XYZ file of C-alpha atoms in Angstrom:
696
model
C -4.439 8.462 -53.681
C -1.414 7.883 -55.651
C -2.324 4.286 -56.250
C -5.405 5.438 -58.213
C -2.835 7.338 -60.743
C -2.051 5.513 -63.701
C 1.582 3.851 -63.973
C 3.872 5.575 -66.415
C 4.814 3.699 -69.455
C 8.102 3.740 -70.745
C 8.406 4.844 -74.455
C 9.130 2.277 -76.892
C 12.057 2.379 -79.833
C 9.405 2.903 -82.460
C 7.747 6.042 -80.362
C 11.256 7.318 -79.916
C 12.059 7.096 -83.649
C 8.783 8.711 -84.648
C 9.297 11.600 -82.093
C 12.647 12.023 -83.456
C 11.707 12.177 -87.142
C 9.123 14.687 -86.209
C 11.586 16.898 -84.603
C 14.034 16.728 -87.408
C 11.416 17.486 -89.892
C 10.458 20.512 -88.037
C 14.016 21.748 -87.315
C 14.648 21.144 -91.323
C 11.576 23.418 -91.983
C 13.126 25.867 -89.600
C 16.337 25.803 -91.521
C 17.931 24.060 -88.342
C 21.001 21.361 -88.999
C 23.192 21.570 -91.788
C 24.841 18.456 -93.144
C 27.870 18.803 -90.956
C 25.926 18.949 -87.702
C 22.995 16.503 -88.821
C 22.928 13.671 -86.167
C 24.546 10.316 -87.869
C 21.833 8.223 -89.560
C 19.555 11.124 -89.703
C 19.578 12.128 -93.454
C 16.474 12.497 -95.013
C 14.896 9.278 -96.457
C 14.578 10.954 -99.950
C 18.261 11.632 -100.080
C 19.375 8.409 -99.187
C 16.941 6.834 -102.052
C 18.630 8.745 -104.650
C 22.098 7.760 -103.558
C 20.983 4.118 -103.553
C 19.840 4.337 -107.214
C 22.835 6.010 -108.146
C 25.166 3.454 -106.694
C 23.008 0.645 -107.943
C 23.263 1.750 -111.813
C 27.295 1.851 -111.872
C 27.121 -1.413 -109.816
C 24.868 -3.072 -112.216
C 26.963 -1.805 -115.161
C 30.049 -3.129 -113.662
C 28.427 -6.317 -112.877
C 27.113 -6.711 -116.365
C 30.516 -5.912 -118.089
C 32.129 -8.601 -115.793
C 29.524 -11.089 -116.593
C 29.539 -10.237 -120.337
C 33.502 -10.510 -120.332
C 33.161 -13.749 -118.433
C 30.785 -15.446 -120.867
C 32.994 -14.143 -123.951
C 36.194 -15.828 -122.422
C 34.182 -19.087 -121.712
C 32.670 -19.010 -125.415
C 36.024 -18.322 -126.878
C 37.615 -21.043 -124.796
C 34.964 -23.445 -125.975
C 35.394 -22.442 -129.503
C 39.092 -22.923 -129.106
C 38.639 -26.459 -127.676
C 36.232 -27.501 -130.133
C 38.777 -26.586 -132.958
C 41.456 -28.340 -130.983
C 39.368 -31.602 -131.186
C 39.242 -31.162 -134.760
C 43.010 -31.202 -135.152
C 45.222 -34.637 -135.133
C 46.638 -35.147 -131.441
C 49.264 -32.377 -131.025
C 51.880 -35.136 -129.918
C 51.617 -36.817 -133.213
C 52.169 -33.299 -135.231
C 55.383 -33.036 -136.817
C 56.964 -30.646 -139.198
C 56.440 -31.876 -142.632
C 59.304 -32.586 -144.967
C 60.014 -29.918 -147.744
C 57.920 -30.352 -150.874
C 59.591 -32.789 -153.396
C 61.566 -31.294 -156.225
C 60.330 -32.002 -159.943
C 62.937 -31.761 -162.425
C 61.670 -31.650 -166.042
C 63.949 -32.777 -168.932
C 63.810 -32.706 -172.533
C 64.364 -35.905 -174.385
C 68.087 -35.292 -174.518
C 67.947 -35.115 -170.773
C 68.698 -31.468 -170.799
C 66.717 -29.799 -167.756
C 63.996 -27.321 -169.071
C 62.310 -26.484 -165.875
C 62.505 -27.302 -162.041
C 59.275 -27.296 -159.838
C 58.652 -27.607 -156.111
C 61.327 -26.825 -153.611
C 63.882 -24.997 -155.581
C 67.179 -23.771 -154.623
C 68.738 -26.818 -152.570
C 68.359 -27.927 -149.119
C 67.683 -25.615 -146.165
C 70.153 -22.970 -145.056
C 70.931 -23.189 -141.254
C 69.895 -19.875 -139.347
C 73.579 -19.580 -138.420
C 74.981 -19.452 -142.082
C 73.005 -16.341 -142.954
C 73.849 -13.198 -142.571
C 72.610 -11.663 -139.164
C 70.674 -8.801 -140.994
C 68.632 -11.301 -143.040
C 66.323 -12.832 -140.235
C 66.253 -9.475 -138.529
C 64.828 -7.945 -141.612
C 61.817 -10.273 -141.463
C 61.303 -9.944 -137.794
C 61.416 -6.005 -138.280
C 58.921 -6.089 -140.876
C 56.596 -8.894 -140.128
C 56.803 -9.387 -136.477
C 58.749 -6.873 -134.086
C 57.753 -8.379 -130.905
C 58.860 -12.147 -132.161
C 61.209 -12.562 -129.360
C 58.858 -11.664 -126.616
C 55.553 -13.141 -127.300
C 54.189 -16.718 -127.244
C 52.917 -17.400 -130.769
C 50.266 -14.789 -130.208
C 51.079 -10.976 -130.237
C 48.229 -9.455 -128.278
C 49.701 -5.880 -129.046
C 49.595 -6.840 -132.640
C 46.211 -8.221 -132.588
C 44.759 -5.195 -130.903
C 46.256 -2.884 -133.463
C 45.147 -4.799 -136.360
C 41.693 -4.708 -134.897
C 41.766 -1.074 -134.548
C 43.034 -0.508 -137.952
C 40.632 -2.548 -139.578
C 37.586 -0.957 -137.903
C 38.996 2.500 -138.564
C 39.375 1.800 -141.886
C 36.157 -0.010 -142.447
C 37.954 -3.005 -144.335
C 40.356 -5.727 -143.680
C 43.834 -4.301 -143.855
C 46.046 -6.082 -141.079
C 45.697 -9.522 -139.882
C 47.789 -9.239 -136.816
C 49.486 -12.771 -137.683
C 52.910 -13.548 -136.189
C 55.774 -15.207 -137.763
C 54.932 -18.543 -135.742
C 51.347 -18.172 -137.098
C 52.303 -17.841 -140.698
C 54.730 -20.767 -140.214
C 51.754 -22.865 -138.729
C 49.662 -21.967 -141.573
C 52.284 -22.776 -144.202
C 53.083 -26.111 -142.613
C 49.854 -27.571 -141.614
C 46.830 -25.388 -142.932
C 45.245 -24.138 -146.061
C 45.335 -20.476 -147.123
C 41.257 -20.164 -146.507
C 40.832 -16.930 -144.601
C 37.964 -18.307 -142.163
C 37.573 -18.097 -138.567
C 37.942 -21.711 -138.083
C 41.238 -21.607 -139.898
C 42.411 -18.847 -137.776
C 41.615 -20.577 -134.746
C 43.601 -23.675 -135.646
C 46.257 -21.267 -136.608
C 46.599 -19.996 -133.202
C 46.403 -23.333 -131.568
C 49.325 -24.577 -133.800
C 51.244 -21.387 -133.083
C 51.225 -21.948 -129.430
C 52.262 -25.469 -129.928
C 55.106 -24.671 -132.125
C 56.344 -21.958 -129.348
C 56.290 -24.881 -126.718
C 57.935 -27.382 -128.972
C 60.655 -25.467 -130.562
C 62.906 -22.538 -129.618
C 62.575 -19.058 -131.305
C 65.622 -19.659 -133.164
C 64.245 -23.037 -134.787
C 61.239 -21.482 -135.354
C 62.820 -18.530 -137.365
C 64.803 -21.105 -139.256
C 61.865 -23.047 -140.317
C 59.764 -20.042 -141.653
C 62.890 -18.545 -143.448
C 63.391 -21.974 -145.320
C 59.485 -22.539 -145.966
C 58.069 -19.059 -146.916
C 57.076 -18.608 -150.466
C 58.689 -15.639 -152.716
C 56.851 -16.163 -155.780
C 58.117 -17.533 -159.132
C 58.016 -21.142 -157.743
C 60.756 -20.098 -154.912
C 60.178 -21.526 -151.316
C 62.634 -20.432 -148.881
C 65.382 -17.715 -148.777
C 68.021 -19.890 -150.579
C 65.635 -20.545 -153.659
C 64.640 -16.786 -153.666
C 68.038 -15.458 -153.374
C 69.108 -17.779 -156.394
C 65.855 -16.811 -158.235
C 66.039 -12.839 -158.001
C 69.838 -12.128 -157.358
C 71.635 -15.192 -158.837
C 73.503 -15.999 -155.734
C 73.198 -17.955 -152.114
C 71.241 -16.563 -149.385
C 74.537 -16.705 -147.332
C 75.868 -14.071 -149.640
C 72.720 -11.470 -149.708
C 73.573 -7.941 -149.088
C 71.372 -5.816 -146.763
C 69.508 -4.199 -149.639
C 68.881 -7.656 -151.124
C 67.537 -8.916 -147.725
C 65.251 -5.940 -147.511
C 63.744 -6.771 -150.925
C 63.155 -10.576 -149.928
C 61.707 -9.530 -146.600
C 59.314 -7.160 -148.196
C 58.236 -9.377 -150.791
C 56.658 -12.221 -148.428
C 53.332 -9.902 -148.101
C 52.573 -10.169 -151.522
C 54.902 -12.209 -153.770
C 53.150 -11.582 -156.861
C 52.607 -7.931 -156.515
C 56.035 -7.056 -155.138
C 58.289 -9.351 -157.280
C 61.264 -7.386 -158.321
C 61.174 -9.057 -161.639
C 57.547 -7.780 -162.255
C 57.254 -4.620 -160.248
C 60.923 -3.213 -159.320
C 59.656 0.276 -158.286
C 57.107 -1.171 -155.674
C 59.459 -3.700 -154.595
C 62.204 -1.133 -153.814
C 59.645 1.044 -152.107
C 58.664 -2.015 -149.975
C 62.585 -2.579 -149.332
C 63.066 1.025 -148.044
C 60.118 0.647 -145.529
C 61.918 -2.713 -144.346
C 65.179 -0.841 -143.827
C 63.324 1.893 -141.843
C 61.610 -0.709 -139.620
C 65.061 -2.251 -139.177
C 66.469 0.925 -137.758
C 63.601 1.742 -135.585
C 63.857 -1.767 -134.032
C 67.611 -1.025 -133.434
C 68.875 -3.846 -135.788
C 71.020 -1.486 -137.933
C 72.581 2.003 -137.606
C 71.531 5.029 -139.669
C 74.884 4.631 -141.652
C 73.886 1.058 -142.573
C 70.567 2.223 -143.894
C 72.315 4.994 -145.870
C 74.583 2.810 -147.562
C 72.097 0.431 -148.636
C 69.879 3.274 -150.127
C 72.958 3.980 -152.192
C 73.283 0.590 -153.390
C 69.964 -0.865 -154.223
C 69.494 -4.491 -155.064
C 69.793 -5.138 -158.582
C 67.772 -8.186 -159.918
C 69.934 -10.916 -161.897
C 69.312 -11.601 -165.529
C 66.011 -13.637 -165.202
C 66.401 -17.480 -165.141
C 62.607 -17.987 -165.853
C 61.748 -20.962 -167.865
C 59.977 -18.542 -170.504
C 57.806 -20.725 -172.730
C 59.136 -23.744 -170.981
C 57.035 -22.604 -167.969
C 53.985 -23.587 -169.859
C 55.170 -27.106 -170.430
C 56.275 -27.290 -166.869
C 52.679 -26.548 -165.745
C 51.285 -28.952 -167.978
C 53.510 -31.484 -166.435
C 52.702 -30.859 -163.089
C 48.844 -30.979 -163.595
C 49.164 -34.304 -165.425
C 51.859 -36.094 -163.029
C 49.599 -37.208 -160.368
C 47.534 -39.156 -163.242
C 50.605 -40.823 -164.263
C 52.097 -41.904 -160.948
C 49.813 -40.949 -158.276
C 50.819 -39.311 -155.020
C 54.566 -38.704 -154.520
C 56.628 -37.607 -151.751
C 59.943 -37.923 -153.083
C 61.928 -36.096 -155.667
C 61.069 -37.165 -159.145
C 62.677 -36.608 -162.703
C 60.201 -36.213 -165.531
C 61.501 -36.922 -169.118
C 59.280 -35.042 -171.485
C 59.119 -35.034 -175.327
C 59.835 -31.365 -175.571
C 62.774 -30.604 -178.015
C 64.605 -27.484 -176.564
C 65.575 -26.004 -179.943
C 62.252 -26.347 -181.432
C 60.605 -25.152 -178.171
C 62.822 -21.782 -178.555
C 62.176 -21.615 -182.289
C 58.405 -21.777 -181.623
C 58.511 -19.248 -178.761
C 60.700 -16.851 -180.922
C 58.462 -17.107 -183.823
C 55.459 -16.111 -181.912
C 56.869 -13.253 -179.948
C 58.556 -11.647 -182.990
C 55.419 -11.898 -185.106
C 53.259 -10.309 -182.380
C 55.846 -7.684 -181.741
C 56.110 -7.023 -185.507
C 52.283 -7.318 -186.710
C 50.275 -7.709 -183.542
C 49.359 -3.963 -183.346
C 48.490 -3.953 -186.791
C 46.034 -6.743 -186.710
C 44.983 -6.035 -183.303
C 46.324 -9.492 -181.875
C 47.665 -9.691 -178.240
C 47.970 -13.268 -177.724
C 48.858 -16.606 -179.418
C 49.730 -20.190 -178.765
C 51.549 -22.957 -180.699
C 51.526 -26.868 -180.689
C 53.839 -28.880 -182.506
C 53.593 -32.902 -182.223
C 54.878 -36.071 -184.228
C 52.527 -38.420 -185.633
C 52.299 -40.411 -182.341
C 50.937 -37.358 -180.493
C 54.315 -36.599 -178.710
C 54.294 -32.951 -178.423
C 57.511 -31.411 -179.538
C 56.869 -27.828 -178.736
C 54.193 -25.990 -176.797
C 53.839 -22.507 -176.393
C 50.827 -21.139 -174.547
C 51.151 -17.665 -174.745
C 53.007 -14.523 -175.521
C 54.967 -14.014 -172.338
C 54.871 -16.681 -169.523
C 56.358 -14.124 -166.818
C 53.263 -11.930 -167.494
C 50.452 -14.518 -167.676
C 50.703 -18.171 -167.069
C 47.280 -19.045 -168.353
C 48.026 -21.902 -171.112
C 46.092 -20.997 -174.136
C 47.410 -24.059 -176.046
C 45.777 -26.410 -173.459
C 43.038 -24.581 -171.301
C 41.583 -21.853 -173.763
C 38.424 -22.916 -175.740
C 37.788 -20.814 -178.937
C 35.644 -21.290 -181.983
C 38.078 -23.026 -184.850
C 36.048 -21.607 -187.572
C 36.869 -23.274 -190.769
C 39.727 -25.320 -189.222
C 36.953 -27.514 -188.238
C 35.638 -28.237 -191.784
C 37.957 -31.331 -192.484
C 35.601 -33.413 -190.043
C 32.674 -32.485 -192.142
C 34.355 -33.615 -195.183
C 35.674 -36.778 -193.742
C 32.180 -37.647 -192.624
C 30.875 -37.196 -196.024
C 33.832 -39.226 -197.774
C 32.823 -42.058 -195.254
C 29.309 -42.080 -196.627
C 30.190 -42.293 -200.169
C 31.553 -39.078 -201.624
C 34.844 -38.648 -203.163
C 37.124 -35.453 -203.459
C 35.579 -35.055 -206.948
C 32.047 -35.061 -205.824
C 30.297 -31.829 -206.992
C 28.172 -29.643 -204.714
C 26.675 -26.180 -205.377
C 28.183 -23.094 -203.855
C 25.231 -20.651 -203.585
C 23.165 -18.772 -200.974
C 21.638 -21.015 -198.534
C 19.104 -20.461 -195.848
C 18.719 -22.692 -192.656
C 15.964 -21.658 -190.234
C 16.532 -17.991 -191.072
C 20.206 -18.205 -190.991
C 21.953 -17.536 -194.098
C 25.607 -18.645 -193.947
C 27.876 -16.684 -196.621
C 31.269 -17.148 -197.903
C 34.274 -15.291 -196.485
C 34.966 -13.312 -199.752
C 31.201 -12.846 -200.313
C 31.452 -14.531 -203.800
C 29.653 -17.580 -204.954
C 31.280 -20.000 -207.444
C 28.300 -22.400 -208.383
C 29.028 -26.048 -208.815
C 32.460 -26.911 -207.404
C 34.132 -30.120 -206.329
C 34.643 -31.050 -202.800
C 38.344 -30.554 -203.093
C 38.038 -26.985 -204.390
C 35.322 -26.236 -201.823
C 37.683 -27.268 -198.872
C 40.746 -25.413 -200.317
C 38.843 -22.265 -201.036
C 37.184 -22.809 -197.599
C 33.419 -22.124 -198.958
C 31.184 -21.925 -196.123
C 27.940 -22.922 -198.084
C 29.085 -26.048 -199.272
C 30.391 -27.106 -195.932
C 26.948 -26.391 -194.272
C 25.336 -28.380 -197.368
C 27.484 -31.303 -196.490
C 26.831 -31.070 -192.679
C 22.954 -30.988 -193.372
C 23.469 -34.191 -195.847
C 25.221 -36.311 -193.328
C 23.470 -34.925 -190.466
C 25.575 -32.650 -187.599
C 25.042 -35.636 -185.254
C 27.407 -37.709 -187.559
C 29.907 -34.840 -187.883
C 30.357 -34.808 -184.007
C 30.826 -38.435 -184.028
C 33.562 -38.244 -186.655
C 35.259 -35.424 -184.545
C 34.957 -37.435 -181.222
C 36.523 -40.464 -182.980
C 39.550 -38.296 -184.109
C 40.215 -36.652 -180.736
C 37.896 -33.905 -180.302
C 36.472 -34.195 -176.448
C 35.219 -30.762 -176.027
C 31.447 -30.174 -176.088
C 30.067 -30.035 -179.617
C 26.558 -28.709 -180.570
C 25.069 -30.946 -183.346
C 23.617 -28.058 -185.508
C 24.318 -26.971 -188.945
C 26.614 -23.956 -187.778
C 28.863 -26.724 -186.474
C 30.192 -26.908 -190.157
C 31.651 -23.650 -189.487
C 33.446 -24.320 -186.356
C 31.007 -22.564 -183.920
C 31.489 -25.185 -181.088
C 34.868 -24.213 -179.037
C 37.739 -26.519 -178.771
C 41.346 -26.209 -177.550
C 44.202 -25.742 -179.865
C 45.819 -29.022 -178.320
C 42.921 -31.269 -179.103
C 42.500 -29.916 -182.634
C 45.987 -30.475 -183.482
C 45.942 -33.971 -182.188
C 42.672 -34.540 -184.290
C 44.501 -33.778 -187.305
C 47.317 -36.444 -186.393
C 45.363 -39.260 -187.924
C 45.711 -37.423 -191.563
C 49.460 -37.358 -191.090
C 50.211 -40.862 -189.817
C 47.749 -42.940 -191.705
C 44.573 -42.996 -189.887
C 45.956 -43.707 -186.086
C 44.114 -42.035 -183.204
C 46.701 -40.220 -181.008
C 46.579 -38.992 -177.317
C 48.744 -35.737 -177.370
C 51.175 -36.100 -174.532
C 54.509 -34.726 -173.245
C 55.363 -37.242 -170.400
C 57.641 -40.039 -171.697
C 59.033 -41.347 -168.586
C 59.076 -40.671 -164.926
C 61.908 -41.660 -162.258
C 62.321 -41.360 -158.654
C 65.433 -40.210 -156.718
C 67.091 -43.324 -156.899
C 66.511 -43.669 -160.735
C 63.749 -46.202 -160.437
C 61.369 -45.939 -163.347
C 58.013 -44.893 -162.114
C 56.240 -44.661 -165.671
C 57.257 -45.178 -169.162
C 55.166 -44.641 -172.035
C 54.854 -47.411 -174.627
C 51.454 -47.233 -176.339
C 51.569 -45.007 -179.304
C 48.042 -44.491 -180.285
C 44.641 -45.967 -180.270
C 44.310 -47.952 -183.326
C 42.694 -47.322 -186.694
C 40.201 -44.474 -186.481
C 40.031 -43.528 -190.369
C 40.296 -46.246 -193.176
C 43.332 -45.749 -195.598
C 41.069 -44.895 -198.634
C 39.806 -41.898 -196.740
C 43.104 -40.942 -195.376
C 44.285 -40.637 -198.968
C 41.261 -38.857 -200.182
C 41.570 -36.201 -197.250
C 45.359 -35.488 -197.738
C 44.594 -34.879 -201.516
C 41.926 -32.252 -200.562
C 43.935 -30.648 -197.670
C 47.253 -30.577 -199.732
C 45.220 -28.285 -202.406
C 44.882 -25.944 -199.756
C 48.553 -25.154 -199.431
C 48.937 -25.445 -203.226
C 45.938 -23.188 -204.582
C 43.964 -22.358 -201.525
C 44.047 -20.202 -198.581
C 47.249 -21.378 -197.045
C 49.517 -20.919 -200.098
C 52.365 -19.232 -197.891
C 52.798 -22.340 -195.534
C 54.634 -24.405 -198.248
C 57.674 -26.156 -197.180
C 60.503 -26.844 -199.899
C 60.872 -30.455 -200.361
C 57.850 -31.662 -198.504
C 54.284 -32.237 -199.300
C 51.880 -30.958 -196.547
C 48.491 -30.371 -195.845
C 46.300 -28.423 -193.617
C 43.353 -25.966 -193.204
C 42.893 -22.448 -192.170
C 40.099 -21.063 -189.915
C 38.529 -17.702 -188.719
C 35.985 -17.311 -186.570
C 33.061 -14.780 -186.602
C 34.090 -10.855 -186.636
C 37.802 -12.074 -187.016
C 37.877 -12.985 -183.191
C 40.157 -16.103 -183.845
C 42.774 -16.902 -186.412
C 43.872 -20.624 -186.686
C 45.950 -22.902 -189.038
C 46.493 -26.448 -188.457
C 48.839 -28.144 -190.880
C 50.816 -31.494 -191.163
C 53.696 -33.359 -193.133
C 54.378 -37.014 -192.937
C 56.584 -36.222 -189.882
C 55.023 -33.467 -187.967
C 51.704 -31.803 -187.315
C 51.397 -28.127 -186.058
C 48.786 -25.877 -184.916
C 48.754 -22.035 -184.349
C 46.121 -19.885 -182.685
C 46.082 -15.999 -182.481
C 43.495 -13.907 -180.891
C 42.834 -11.837 -177.846
C 42.089 -12.939 -174.321
C 38.939 -11.060 -174.231
C 37.486 -12.772 -177.433
C 37.456 -8.880 -178.636
C 37.577 -8.865 -182.613
C 40.973 -8.503 -184.215
C 41.872 -6.130 -187.075
C 41.027 -8.814 -189.712
C 43.647 -11.371 -188.666
C 42.692 -14.453 -190.502
C 43.964 -17.990 -190.762
C 45.569 -17.190 -194.147
C 47.919 -14.349 -192.764
C 49.758 -14.487 -189.437
C 48.880 -17.982 -188.330
C 50.445 -19.116 -191.744
C 53.492 -17.198 -191.329
C 54.361 -18.405 -187.932
C 53.463 -22.107 -188.894
C 55.749 -21.722 -191.629
C 58.653 -20.357 -189.621
C 58.339 -23.057 -186.878
C 57.976 -26.110 -189.298
C 61.020 -24.854 -191.561
C 63.148 -25.051 -188.231
C 61.402 -28.644 -187.082
C 62.162 -30.129 -190.728
C 65.908 -28.975 -190.997
C 67.483 -32.345 -190.201
C 64.699 -34.458 -191.170
C 64.454 -36.757 -194.521
C 61.239 -36.144 -196.465
C 58.372 -38.403 -195.762
C 55.331 -38.511 -198.174
C 51.698 -38.075 -196.978
C 49.923 -41.137 -196.478
C 48.039 -42.450 -199.404
C 50.066 -40.151 -201.760
C 50.138 -43.215 -204.306
C 46.498 -44.064 -203.722
C 44.548 -43.089 -206.795
C 40.763 -43.811 -206.254
C 38.312 -43.891 -209.218
C 36.123 -40.888 -209.827
C 32.659 -41.144 -208.304
C 30.227 -38.192 -208.298
C 27.128 -40.357 -207.610
C 24.547 -39.711 -204.935
C 25.185 -40.065 -201.399
C 24.517 -43.225 -199.767
C 22.961 -43.818 -196.486
C 25.252 -44.500 -193.373
C 26.579 -48.129 -193.373
C 25.757 -48.816 -197.104
C 28.764 -49.574 -199.126
C 28.856 -48.342 -202.611
C 31.327 -50.915 -203.909
C 34.287 -53.099 -202.697
C 36.681 -50.180 -203.697
C 35.251 -47.947 -200.635
C 34.897 -50.349 -197.811
C 33.671 -48.826 -194.765
C 36.048 -48.610 -191.826
C 35.509 -51.514 -189.438
C 35.010 -48.580 -186.684
C 31.821 -47.690 -188.662
C 30.220 -51.311 -187.787
C 29.996 -50.083 -184.141
C 29.888 -46.315 -184.558
C 27.332 -45.867 -181.479
C 30.113 -47.387 -179.295
C 33.220 -46.020 -180.636
C 33.176 -42.703 -178.874
C 32.993 -44.449 -175.246
C 35.576 -46.945 -176.402
C 38.102 -44.174 -177.079
C 37.188 -42.048 -174.192
C 37.881 -45.160 -171.766
C 41.178 -45.891 -173.621
C 42.167 -42.276 -173.262
C 41.436 -41.820 -169.539
C 42.374 -45.394 -168.910
C 45.849 -44.572 -170.427
C 46.169 -41.429 -168.218
C 45.459 -43.526 -165.045
C 47.932 -46.332 -165.871
């Protein structure tokens, strides 16, 4: 009956696997297999899941890191490529020529300053002492001979230092990068400029050898004090050629490039020496010099040569450099500029200011000053922009705007004369109130009815304010503009007391028409410019702008301002044998002290005060400025024949009548100047002439 028995079925793979799992689970519950005896592929499913998850976490982390790095690399490459497109084609880039040399001469062709590339032509690397370029490599770029323009180790170190200190302390730039920046880029510290620097550094490494790059660097790097390149720096600081520098002097120059102003040996010798010691230590560590050489250099530190800085001539040179483009446009070759500065008078002005400040500066609480001397055509013969050029290059004669105080009053009185008053016209010196403003006289006293001559010579404030109200502050502004005041002037009653700020140069130039008979001038110092071959690029011929004051009014103003030196606030300014006029000025709280005076040959202005506008200790226009002015002008007039003031022989009739409206002629003896007929347009005409002259 076997045929009735069901046929035996072979178990499937699924059945076998299920039975195996049941047996393994039972054996595990009974403490059966250990891990070593467990059949292959028979680990519990739970354990396999944990391992899979563990491996998946680290795998994902590795994968994320790889992808993030790849994207960063692509982004950086794209950024560099983008900056690359903003640069000129690499094949067209050439190392620019050295900056042109500007030699500045006085009228007797005596050099007063040199700007631009100083110290002569570039010095070949082979001509320099071996330790000189090694000093720069040791302190600035230790791996210079091994990198390709970018030092990854240096960059990594800079990043670590900056992050650890929480601020930017190191840049990681190589010498090649510094050269690329100096040759082709600006000094802006931006990411865009840094990327361009990297591109150009690699290009320099491809195009030039290491020796050529180092030679270019040494002849282009800036060392401060206007010195570019090791030759100029060696001449400036040590009075010798770079070929003759000692090891200690080379260390000073190598340490200087990081901060030329702060580490200059002429300015901070202690800091310069400490930096030089770091350079020597770096050179020894790099194997460039021996310990014995370091010891010798320590015992023989560098000594700075006697300063060859231009002194106050530096202020003149800065002014020339600022204005030169206006005269000749862009220039790429060496040029020689002939100025109107007289070296002897310039030295006398500098000496007078320095000695007076050293003697009385502390007593009067004054730390700074400025002097301008010009002839009657506006040619500046001396200009001192501060007490010490090496300490501060800010030109207070040209750039500082300060309140002139009573030195502004001549423009008020001239406006009144042009409207019919005379020097003998009487006005009341008494208290006055203008919209709750009560100006007082300097002495606090009042003298009642006084002539305009007396009021100006004694600098009576109330009379000046009354006159400004009579003629109108706007009319005073127009008069000042016509004579050469181009600073912003506020047309209000306080303008009469010099509350609007002006520069010493423009105020001195505005007094020139009183000294030359009424001709407007442009203060200037450049008389001629020549190129390296002697070709004249510019030559000044126009002396002035024509008449800006009618002769009768010039005579009247000179009569009034001469009285200031005879009986008024500037009696100590008198020069034997010369007739002179002028006006003192003192701003509120004694913050500024002025004196502007003139003869028939020269005009000079003096300002004293403090850079922070802090009050002085009662320094007024009648003390220190007058003393300095007198010292300078005595020197200036030594070899000149006395010249009378314009209009000294003019004796106008007395006239104390009422003030007439603008444009009304009292009689034919007081004709209005021709410019009055077109007063509304004269300001624009003068400005056009001024800036047109500067452009031509």
